[in-house]
CSV table of C-alpha atoms and ligand atoms in Angstrom, one decimal:
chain,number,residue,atom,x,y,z
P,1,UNK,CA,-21.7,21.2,39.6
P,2,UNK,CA,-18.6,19.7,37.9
P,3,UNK,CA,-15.4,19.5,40.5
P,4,UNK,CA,-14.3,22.8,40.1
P,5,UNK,CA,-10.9,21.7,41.7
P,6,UNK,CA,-10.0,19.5,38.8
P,7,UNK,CA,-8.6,22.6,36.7
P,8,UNK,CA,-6.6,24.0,39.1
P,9,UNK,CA,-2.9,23.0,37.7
P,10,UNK,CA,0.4,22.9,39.2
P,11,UNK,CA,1.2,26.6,39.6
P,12,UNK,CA,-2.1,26.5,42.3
P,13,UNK,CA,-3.4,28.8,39.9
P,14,UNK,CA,-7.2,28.2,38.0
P,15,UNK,CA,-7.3,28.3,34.0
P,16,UNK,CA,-10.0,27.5,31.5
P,17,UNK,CA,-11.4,24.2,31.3
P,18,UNK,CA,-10.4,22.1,28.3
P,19,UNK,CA,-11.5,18.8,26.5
P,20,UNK,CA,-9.8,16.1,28.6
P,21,UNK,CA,-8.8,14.3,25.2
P,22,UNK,CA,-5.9,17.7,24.6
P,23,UNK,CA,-3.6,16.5,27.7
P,24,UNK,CA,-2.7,13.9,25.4
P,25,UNK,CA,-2.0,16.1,22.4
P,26,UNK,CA,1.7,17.0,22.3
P,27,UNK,CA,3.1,20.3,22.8
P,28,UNK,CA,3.5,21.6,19.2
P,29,UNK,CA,7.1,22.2,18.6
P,30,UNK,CA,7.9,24.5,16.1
P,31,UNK,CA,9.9,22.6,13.1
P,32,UNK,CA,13.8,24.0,12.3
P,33,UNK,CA,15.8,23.1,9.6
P,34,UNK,CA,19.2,22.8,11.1
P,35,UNK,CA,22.3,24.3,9.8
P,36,UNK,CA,25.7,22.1,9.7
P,37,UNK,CA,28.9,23.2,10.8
P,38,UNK,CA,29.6,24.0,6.6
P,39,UNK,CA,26.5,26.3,6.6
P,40,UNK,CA,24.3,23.3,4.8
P,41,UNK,CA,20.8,22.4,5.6
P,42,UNK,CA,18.3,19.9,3.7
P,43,UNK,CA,14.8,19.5,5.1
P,44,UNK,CA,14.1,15.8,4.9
P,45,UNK,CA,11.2,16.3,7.2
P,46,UNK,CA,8.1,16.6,5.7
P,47,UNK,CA,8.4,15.4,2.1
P,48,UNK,CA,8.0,18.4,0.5
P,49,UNK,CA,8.3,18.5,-3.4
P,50,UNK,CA,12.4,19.8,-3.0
P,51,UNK,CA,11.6,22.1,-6.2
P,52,UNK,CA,9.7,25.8,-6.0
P,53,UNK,CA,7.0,26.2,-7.9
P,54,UNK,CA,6.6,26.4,-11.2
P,55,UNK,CA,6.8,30.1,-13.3
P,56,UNK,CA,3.1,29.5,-14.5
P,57,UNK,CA,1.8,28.5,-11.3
P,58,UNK,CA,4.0,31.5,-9.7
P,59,UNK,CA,2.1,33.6,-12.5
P,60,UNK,CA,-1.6,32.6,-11.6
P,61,UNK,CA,-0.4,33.5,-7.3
P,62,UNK,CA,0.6,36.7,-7.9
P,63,UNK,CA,-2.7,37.5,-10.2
P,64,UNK,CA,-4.7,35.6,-7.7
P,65,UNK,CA,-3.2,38.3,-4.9
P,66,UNK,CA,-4.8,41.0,-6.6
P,67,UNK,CA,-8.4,39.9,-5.6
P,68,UNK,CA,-7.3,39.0,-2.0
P,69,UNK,CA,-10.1,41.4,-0.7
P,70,UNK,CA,-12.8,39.8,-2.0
P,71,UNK,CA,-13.9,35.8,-0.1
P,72,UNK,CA,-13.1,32.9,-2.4
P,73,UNK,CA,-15.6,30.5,-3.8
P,74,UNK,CA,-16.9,28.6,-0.9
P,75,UNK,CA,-18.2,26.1,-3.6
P,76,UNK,CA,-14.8,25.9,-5.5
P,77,UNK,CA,-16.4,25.9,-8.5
P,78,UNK,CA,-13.8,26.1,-11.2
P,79,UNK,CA,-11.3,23.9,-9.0
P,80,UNK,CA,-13.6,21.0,-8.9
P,81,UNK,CA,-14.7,21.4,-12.3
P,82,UNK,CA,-11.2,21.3,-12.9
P,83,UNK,CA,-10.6,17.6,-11.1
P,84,UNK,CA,-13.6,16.5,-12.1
P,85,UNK,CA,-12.2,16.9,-15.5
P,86,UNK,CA,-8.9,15.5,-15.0
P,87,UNK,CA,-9.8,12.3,-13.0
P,88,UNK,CA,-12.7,11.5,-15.7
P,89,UNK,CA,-15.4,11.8,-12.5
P,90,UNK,CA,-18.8,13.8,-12.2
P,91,UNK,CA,-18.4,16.6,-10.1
P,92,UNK,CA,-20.9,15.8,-7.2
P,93,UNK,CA,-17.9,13.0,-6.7
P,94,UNK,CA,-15.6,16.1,-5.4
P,95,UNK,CA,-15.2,17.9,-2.5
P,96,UNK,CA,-12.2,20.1,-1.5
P,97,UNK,CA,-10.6,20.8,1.6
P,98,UNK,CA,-7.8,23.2,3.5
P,99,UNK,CA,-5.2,20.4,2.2
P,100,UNK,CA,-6.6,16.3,2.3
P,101,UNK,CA,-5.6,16.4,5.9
P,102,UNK,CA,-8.1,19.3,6.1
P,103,UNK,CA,-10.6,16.8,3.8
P,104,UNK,CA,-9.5,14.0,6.7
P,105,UNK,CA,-11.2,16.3,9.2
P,106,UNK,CA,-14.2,16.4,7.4
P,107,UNK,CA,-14.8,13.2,7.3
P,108,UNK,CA,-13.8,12.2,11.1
P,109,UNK,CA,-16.5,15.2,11.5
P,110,UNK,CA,-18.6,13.5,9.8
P,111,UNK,CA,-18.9,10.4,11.4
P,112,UNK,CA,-17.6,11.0,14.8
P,113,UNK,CA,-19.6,10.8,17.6
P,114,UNK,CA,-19.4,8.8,21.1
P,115,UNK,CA,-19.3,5.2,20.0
P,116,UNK,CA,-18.0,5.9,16.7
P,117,UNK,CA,-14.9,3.3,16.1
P,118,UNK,CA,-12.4,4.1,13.0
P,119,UNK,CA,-10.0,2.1,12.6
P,120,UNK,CA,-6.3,2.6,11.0
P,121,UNK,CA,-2.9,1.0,10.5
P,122,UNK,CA,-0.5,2.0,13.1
P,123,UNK,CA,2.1,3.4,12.9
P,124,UNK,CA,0.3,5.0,9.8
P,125,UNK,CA,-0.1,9.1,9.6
P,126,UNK,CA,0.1,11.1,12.4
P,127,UNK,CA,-2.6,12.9,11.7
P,128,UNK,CA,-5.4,10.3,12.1
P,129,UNK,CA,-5.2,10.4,16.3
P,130,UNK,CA,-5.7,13.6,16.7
P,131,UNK,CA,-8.3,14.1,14.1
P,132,UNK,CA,-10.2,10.6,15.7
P,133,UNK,CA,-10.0,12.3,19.1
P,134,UNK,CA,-11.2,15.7,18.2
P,135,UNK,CA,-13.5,14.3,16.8
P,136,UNK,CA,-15.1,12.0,19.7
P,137,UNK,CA,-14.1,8.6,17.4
P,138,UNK,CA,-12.5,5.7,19.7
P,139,UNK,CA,-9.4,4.8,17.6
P,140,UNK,CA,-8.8,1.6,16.4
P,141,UNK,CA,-4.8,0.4,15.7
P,142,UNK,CA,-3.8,-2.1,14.0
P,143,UNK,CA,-0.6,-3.0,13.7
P,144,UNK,CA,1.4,-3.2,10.3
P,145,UNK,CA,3.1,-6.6,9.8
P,146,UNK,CA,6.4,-6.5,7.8
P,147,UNK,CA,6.0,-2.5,7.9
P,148,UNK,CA,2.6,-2.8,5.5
P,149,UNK,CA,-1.0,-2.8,6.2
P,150,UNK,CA,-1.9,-6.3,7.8
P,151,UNK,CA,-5.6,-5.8,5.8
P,152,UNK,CA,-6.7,-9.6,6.7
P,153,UNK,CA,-5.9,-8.1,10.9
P,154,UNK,CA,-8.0,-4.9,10.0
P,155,UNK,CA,-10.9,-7.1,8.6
P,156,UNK,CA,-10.9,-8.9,11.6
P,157,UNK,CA,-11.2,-5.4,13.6
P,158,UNK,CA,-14.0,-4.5,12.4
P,159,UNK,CA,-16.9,-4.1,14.2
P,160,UNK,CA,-20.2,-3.1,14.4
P,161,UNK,CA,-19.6,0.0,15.4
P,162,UNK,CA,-16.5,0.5,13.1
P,163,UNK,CA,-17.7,4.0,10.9
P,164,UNK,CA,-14.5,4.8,8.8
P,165,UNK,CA,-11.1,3.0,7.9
P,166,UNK,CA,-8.2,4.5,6.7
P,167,UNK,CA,-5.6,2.9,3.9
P,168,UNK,CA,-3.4,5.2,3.7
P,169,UNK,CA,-1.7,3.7,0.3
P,170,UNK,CA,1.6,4.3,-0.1
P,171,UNK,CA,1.7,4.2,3.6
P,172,UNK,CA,3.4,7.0,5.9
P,173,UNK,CA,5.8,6.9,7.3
P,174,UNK,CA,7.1,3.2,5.6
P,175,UNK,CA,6.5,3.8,2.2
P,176,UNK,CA,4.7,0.6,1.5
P,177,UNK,CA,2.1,-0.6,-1.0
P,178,UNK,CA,-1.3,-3.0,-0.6
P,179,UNK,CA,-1.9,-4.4,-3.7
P,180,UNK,CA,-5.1,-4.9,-5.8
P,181,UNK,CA,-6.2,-7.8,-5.2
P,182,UNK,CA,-5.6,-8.1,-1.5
P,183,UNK,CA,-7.3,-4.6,-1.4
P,184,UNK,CA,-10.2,-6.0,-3.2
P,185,UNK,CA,-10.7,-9.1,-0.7
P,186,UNK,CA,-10.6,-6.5,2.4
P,187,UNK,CA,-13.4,-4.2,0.9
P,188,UNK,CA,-15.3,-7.4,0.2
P,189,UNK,CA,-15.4,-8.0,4.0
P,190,UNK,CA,-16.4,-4.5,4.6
P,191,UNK,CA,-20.3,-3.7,5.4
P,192,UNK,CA,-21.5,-1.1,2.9
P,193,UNK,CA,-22.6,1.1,5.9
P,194,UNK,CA,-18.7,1.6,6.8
P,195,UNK,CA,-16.8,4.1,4.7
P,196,UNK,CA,-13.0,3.1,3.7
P,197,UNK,CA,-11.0,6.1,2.9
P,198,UNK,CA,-7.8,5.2,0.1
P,199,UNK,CA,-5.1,8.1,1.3
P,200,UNK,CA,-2.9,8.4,-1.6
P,201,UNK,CA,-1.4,11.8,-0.5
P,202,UNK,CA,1.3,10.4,-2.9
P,203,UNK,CA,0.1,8.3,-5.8
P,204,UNK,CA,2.2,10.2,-8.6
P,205,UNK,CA,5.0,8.3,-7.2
P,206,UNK,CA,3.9,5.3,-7.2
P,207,UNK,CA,5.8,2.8,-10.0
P,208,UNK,CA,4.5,-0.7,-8.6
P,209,UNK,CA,1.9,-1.8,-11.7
P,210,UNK,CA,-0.3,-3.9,-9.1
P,211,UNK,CA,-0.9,-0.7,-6.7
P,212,UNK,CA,-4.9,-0.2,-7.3
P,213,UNK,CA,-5.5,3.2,-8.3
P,214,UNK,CA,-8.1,4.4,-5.6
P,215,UNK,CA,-10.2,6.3,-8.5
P,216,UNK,CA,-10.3,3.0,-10.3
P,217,UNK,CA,-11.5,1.0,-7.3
P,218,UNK,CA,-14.1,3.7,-5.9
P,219,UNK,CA,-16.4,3.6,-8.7
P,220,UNK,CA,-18.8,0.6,-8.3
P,221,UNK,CA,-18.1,1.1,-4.3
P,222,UNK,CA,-19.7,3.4,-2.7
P,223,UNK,CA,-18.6,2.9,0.9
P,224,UNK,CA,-15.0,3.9,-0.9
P,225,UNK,CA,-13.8,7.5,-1.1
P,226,UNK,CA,-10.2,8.4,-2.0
P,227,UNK,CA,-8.3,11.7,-1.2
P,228,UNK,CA,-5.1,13.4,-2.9
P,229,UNK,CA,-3.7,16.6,-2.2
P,230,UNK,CA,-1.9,18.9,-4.2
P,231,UNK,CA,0.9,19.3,-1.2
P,232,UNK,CA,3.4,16.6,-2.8
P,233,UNK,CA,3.7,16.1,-6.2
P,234,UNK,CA,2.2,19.0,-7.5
P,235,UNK,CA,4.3,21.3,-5.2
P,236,UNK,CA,1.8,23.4,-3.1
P,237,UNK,CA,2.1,22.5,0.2
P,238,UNK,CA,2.2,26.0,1.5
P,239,UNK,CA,-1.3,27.0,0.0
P,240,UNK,CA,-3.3,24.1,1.8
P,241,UNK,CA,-5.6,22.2,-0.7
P,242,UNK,CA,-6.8,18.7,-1.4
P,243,UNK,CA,-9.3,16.7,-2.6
P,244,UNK,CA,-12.1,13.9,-1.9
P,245,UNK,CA,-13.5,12.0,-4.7
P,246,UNK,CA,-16.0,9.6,-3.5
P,247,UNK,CA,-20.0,8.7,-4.4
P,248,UNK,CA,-22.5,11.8,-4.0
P,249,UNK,CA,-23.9,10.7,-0.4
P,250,UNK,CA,-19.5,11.2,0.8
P,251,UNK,CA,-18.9,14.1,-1.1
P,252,UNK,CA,-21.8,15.8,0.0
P,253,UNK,CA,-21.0,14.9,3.9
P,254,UNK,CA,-17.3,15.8,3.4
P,255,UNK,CA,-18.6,19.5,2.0
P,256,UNK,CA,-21.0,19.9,5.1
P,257,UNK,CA,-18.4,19.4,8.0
P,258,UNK,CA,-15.5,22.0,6.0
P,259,UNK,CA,-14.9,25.1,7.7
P,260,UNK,CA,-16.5,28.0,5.4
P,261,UNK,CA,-13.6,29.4,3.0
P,262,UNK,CA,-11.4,27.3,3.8
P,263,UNK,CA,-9.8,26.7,0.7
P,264,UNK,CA,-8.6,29.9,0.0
P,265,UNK,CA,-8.4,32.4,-3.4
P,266,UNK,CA,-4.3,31.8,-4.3
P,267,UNK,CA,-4.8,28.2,-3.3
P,268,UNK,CA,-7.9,27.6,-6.0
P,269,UNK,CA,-5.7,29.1,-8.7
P,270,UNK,CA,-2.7,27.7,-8.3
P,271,UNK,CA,-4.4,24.2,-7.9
P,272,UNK,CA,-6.1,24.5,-11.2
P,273,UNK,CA,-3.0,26.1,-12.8
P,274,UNK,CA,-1.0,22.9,-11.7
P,275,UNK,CA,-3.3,21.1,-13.1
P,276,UNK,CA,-3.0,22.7,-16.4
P,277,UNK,CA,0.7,22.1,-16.1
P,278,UNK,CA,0.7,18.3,-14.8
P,279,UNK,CA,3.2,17.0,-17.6
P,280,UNK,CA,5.8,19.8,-16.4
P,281,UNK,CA,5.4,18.4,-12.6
P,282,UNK,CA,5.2,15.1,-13.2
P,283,UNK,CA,8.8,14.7,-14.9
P,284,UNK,CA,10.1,16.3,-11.3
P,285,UNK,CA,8.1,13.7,-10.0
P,286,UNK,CA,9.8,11.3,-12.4
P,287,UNK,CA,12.9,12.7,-11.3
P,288,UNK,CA,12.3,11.9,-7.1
P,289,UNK,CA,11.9,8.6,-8.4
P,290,UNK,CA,14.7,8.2,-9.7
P,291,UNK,CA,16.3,9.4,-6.6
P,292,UNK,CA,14.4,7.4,-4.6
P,293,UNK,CA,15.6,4.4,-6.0
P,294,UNK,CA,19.4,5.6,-5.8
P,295,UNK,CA,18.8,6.6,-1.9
P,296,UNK,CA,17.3,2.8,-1.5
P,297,UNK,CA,19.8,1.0,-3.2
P,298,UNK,CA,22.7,2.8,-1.6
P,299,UNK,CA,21.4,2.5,1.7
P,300,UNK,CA,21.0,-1.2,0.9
P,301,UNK,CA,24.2,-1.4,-0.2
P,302,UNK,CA,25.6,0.0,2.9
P,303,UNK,CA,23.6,-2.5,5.0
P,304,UNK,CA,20.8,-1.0,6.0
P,305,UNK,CA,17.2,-2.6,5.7
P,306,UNK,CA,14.8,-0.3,4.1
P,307,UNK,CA,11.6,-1.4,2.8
P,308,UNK,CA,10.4,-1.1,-0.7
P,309,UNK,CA,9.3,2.5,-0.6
P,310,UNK,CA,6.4,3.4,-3.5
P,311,UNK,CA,6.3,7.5,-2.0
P,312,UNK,CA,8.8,9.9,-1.9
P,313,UNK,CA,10.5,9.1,1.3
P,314,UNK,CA,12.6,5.9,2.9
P,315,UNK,CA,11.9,4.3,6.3
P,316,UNK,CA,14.4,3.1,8.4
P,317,UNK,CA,13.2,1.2,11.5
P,318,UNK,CA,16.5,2.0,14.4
P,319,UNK,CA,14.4,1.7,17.3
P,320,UNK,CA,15.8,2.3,20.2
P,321,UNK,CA,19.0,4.3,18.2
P,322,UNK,CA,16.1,6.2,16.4
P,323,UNK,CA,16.6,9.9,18.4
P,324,UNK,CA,20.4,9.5,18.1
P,325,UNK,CA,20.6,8.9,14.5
P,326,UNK,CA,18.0,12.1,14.7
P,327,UNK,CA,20.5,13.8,16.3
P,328,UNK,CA,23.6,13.2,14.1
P,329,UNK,CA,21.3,14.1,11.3
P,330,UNK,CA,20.7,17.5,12.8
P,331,UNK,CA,24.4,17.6,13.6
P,332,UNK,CA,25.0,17.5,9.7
P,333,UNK,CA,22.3,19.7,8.5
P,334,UNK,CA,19.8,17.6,7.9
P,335,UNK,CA,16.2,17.5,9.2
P,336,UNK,CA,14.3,14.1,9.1
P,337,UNK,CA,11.1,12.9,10.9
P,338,UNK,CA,12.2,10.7,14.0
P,339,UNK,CA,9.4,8.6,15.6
P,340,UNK,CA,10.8,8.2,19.0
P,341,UNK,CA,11.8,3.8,19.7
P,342,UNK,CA,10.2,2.9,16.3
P,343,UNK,CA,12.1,5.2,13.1
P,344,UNK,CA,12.9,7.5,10.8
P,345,UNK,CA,11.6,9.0,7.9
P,346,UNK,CA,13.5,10.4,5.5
P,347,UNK,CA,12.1,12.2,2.9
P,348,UNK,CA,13.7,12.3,-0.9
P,349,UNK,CA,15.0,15.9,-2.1
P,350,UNK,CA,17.6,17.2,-4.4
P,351,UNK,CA,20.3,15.2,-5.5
P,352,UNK,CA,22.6,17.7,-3.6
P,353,UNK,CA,20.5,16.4,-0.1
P,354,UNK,CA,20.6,12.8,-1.2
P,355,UNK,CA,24.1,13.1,-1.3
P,356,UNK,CA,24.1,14.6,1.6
P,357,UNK,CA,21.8,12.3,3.7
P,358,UNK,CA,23.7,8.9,2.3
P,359,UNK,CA,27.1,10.6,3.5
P,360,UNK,CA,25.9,10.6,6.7
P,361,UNK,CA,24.0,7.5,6.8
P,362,UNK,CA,26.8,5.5,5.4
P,363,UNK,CA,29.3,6.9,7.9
P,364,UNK,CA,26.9,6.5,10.9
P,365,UNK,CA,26.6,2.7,10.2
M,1,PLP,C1,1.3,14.6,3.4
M,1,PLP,C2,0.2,13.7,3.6
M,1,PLP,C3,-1.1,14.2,3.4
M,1,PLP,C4,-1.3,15.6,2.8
M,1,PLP,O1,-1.6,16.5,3.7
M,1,PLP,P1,-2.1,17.9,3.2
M,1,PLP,O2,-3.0,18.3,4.2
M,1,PLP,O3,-2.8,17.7,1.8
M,1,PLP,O4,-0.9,18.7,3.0
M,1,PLP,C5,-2.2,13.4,3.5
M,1,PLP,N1,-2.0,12.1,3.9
M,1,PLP,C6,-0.8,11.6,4.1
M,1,PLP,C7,-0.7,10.2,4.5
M,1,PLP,C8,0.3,12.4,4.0
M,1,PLP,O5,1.5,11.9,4.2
């Protein structure tokens, strides 16, 4: 008989039993975009492409809506056909997933059991802890050194029973880069048996020539699988779809841990319709960064360090003043991502929120 007394909680009264591991999960708090004083407010939060989307893809939603009775393709046929196409790989190399945080889970599922050890940057994405611990993996942190992966450190983690590692590349929240060949010495000291995962949520913004390109460096490695998501550059974060493209054996286990449907009808077509209209996307890509590196170099300018960012977002490490600058930011309109004693993130939007965040960041130094 388990100890019955265990779930009785502080109101005296009895609830349901739950998975030890969720009392460490944080209370989800709904996000708000503030509203200044002047009626103003900029979500910096979540980088977010800062422009609607596109009248085509717009188009190919509203079409899409009209078959919302019927399931969509469980096999995402036409989408994966559609990557496959555009990133030059067969398409057993695919899988999809409800967004690549939703291909993440897929692949913790896949390879999590008691024992299991992944191992992953910190601070990196936030999503990686809770998807180890639903998922029955021990974490394994690393910590960055001069805000970037520390991949000689990671090597050295590994162990036997190390199953995945994540490199997410830019890295969130800092914005930093590993470069080719550093990235090629780490997988070198990888066993084949252990599967490395590339994030690169947000390789369209990267300009730095020796960033590896994951789809590049996967192909004669197949312990290497890299995801991407349609939620930044191409614009669709509200529909929930992203990709895997990795050897057959990864693919395959990625596709047999997803959730049934879970890459819905409107979020197939619009995926494949952005791909159709890449060259229209990418010059608002082109256009964060720009901004990105006017946001940088003002901030610089004003004094603050902020490391060489490659995504669509700037870091700036305040510490212990982190949750006041939070504050002030909210005060003015402005969302960002505070990391409580570490940093902010602060995503890249409109030139109109730039403008808006380095006012605030220039008076608040
Ligand atoms: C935003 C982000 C993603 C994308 O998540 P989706 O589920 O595709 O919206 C994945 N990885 C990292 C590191 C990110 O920052």
């Amino acid at each position: 008989m388990p100890d019955r007394d265990a779930s009785v909680r502080e109101d005296g009264r009895v609830y349901p039993r739950f998975r030890a591991v969720l009392d460490g999960f944080p209370a989800y708090r709904p996000g708000r975009t503030p509203v200044s004083a002047g009626g103003k407010s900029h979500k910096l939060s979540s980088n977010e492409c800062p422009y609607g989307p596109l009248p085509s893809v717009v188009e190919v939603i509203t079409e899409a809506a009209r078959s919302v009775n019927r399931y969509p393709d469980n096999g995402a046929e036409a989408l994966i056909e559609a990557i496959a196409q555009r990133f030059g790989v067969p398409v057993d190399h695919v899988a999809v997933g409800c967004g690549s945080v939703g291909v993440a889970q897929q692949l913790f599922e896949a390879v999590g059991e008691p024992g299991a050890e992944v191992l992953y940057a910190w601070r990196s994405f936030e999503a990686y802890p809770a998807l180890a611990d639903l998922a029955a993996a021990e974490s394994v942190r690393v910590a960055l050194t001069d805000e970037t992966h520390d991949l000689t450190a990671m090597a050295d983690a590994i162990t036997p029973r190390t199953r995945m590692i994540f490199i997410c590349n830019p890295n969130n929240p800092t914005g930093t880069v590993v470069h080719a060949a550093e990235l090629a010495g780490f997988l070198d000291r990888v066993p084949p048996d252990c599967l490395v995962v590339l994030d690169e949520a947000y390789r369209e913004y990267i300009r730095d020539a020796a960033v590896p390109d994951g789809i590049e460096v996967y192909r004669d490695r197949p312990n290497v699988a890299v995801l991407r998501t349609f939620s930044k550059a191409y614009g669709l974060a509200g529909l929930r779809v992203g990709f895997l493209v990795g050897h057959p054996a990864v693919a395959a286990a990625a596709r047999s841990t997803m959730l049934p449907f879970s890459v819905n009808r409107l979020a197939q077509a619009a995926a494949i319709a952005s791909l159709a209209a890449e060259d229209e996307l990418m010059q608002r890509v082109e256009l964060t960064v720009k901004e990105r590196t006017r946001v940088r170099e003002e901030l610089v300018a004003t004094g603050w360090a902020v490391p060489p960012t490659e995504a669509n977002f700037v870091w700036l490490r305040l510490g212990e003043r982190t949750m006041e600058f939070a504050a002030a930011c909210e005060e003015a309109g402005i969302a960002v991502r505070p990391f409580a004693g570490e940093g902010a993130r602060v995503s890249i939007g409109d030139p109109e929120a730039n403008d808006a965040f380095l006012r605030l960041a220039r008076a608040w130094r």
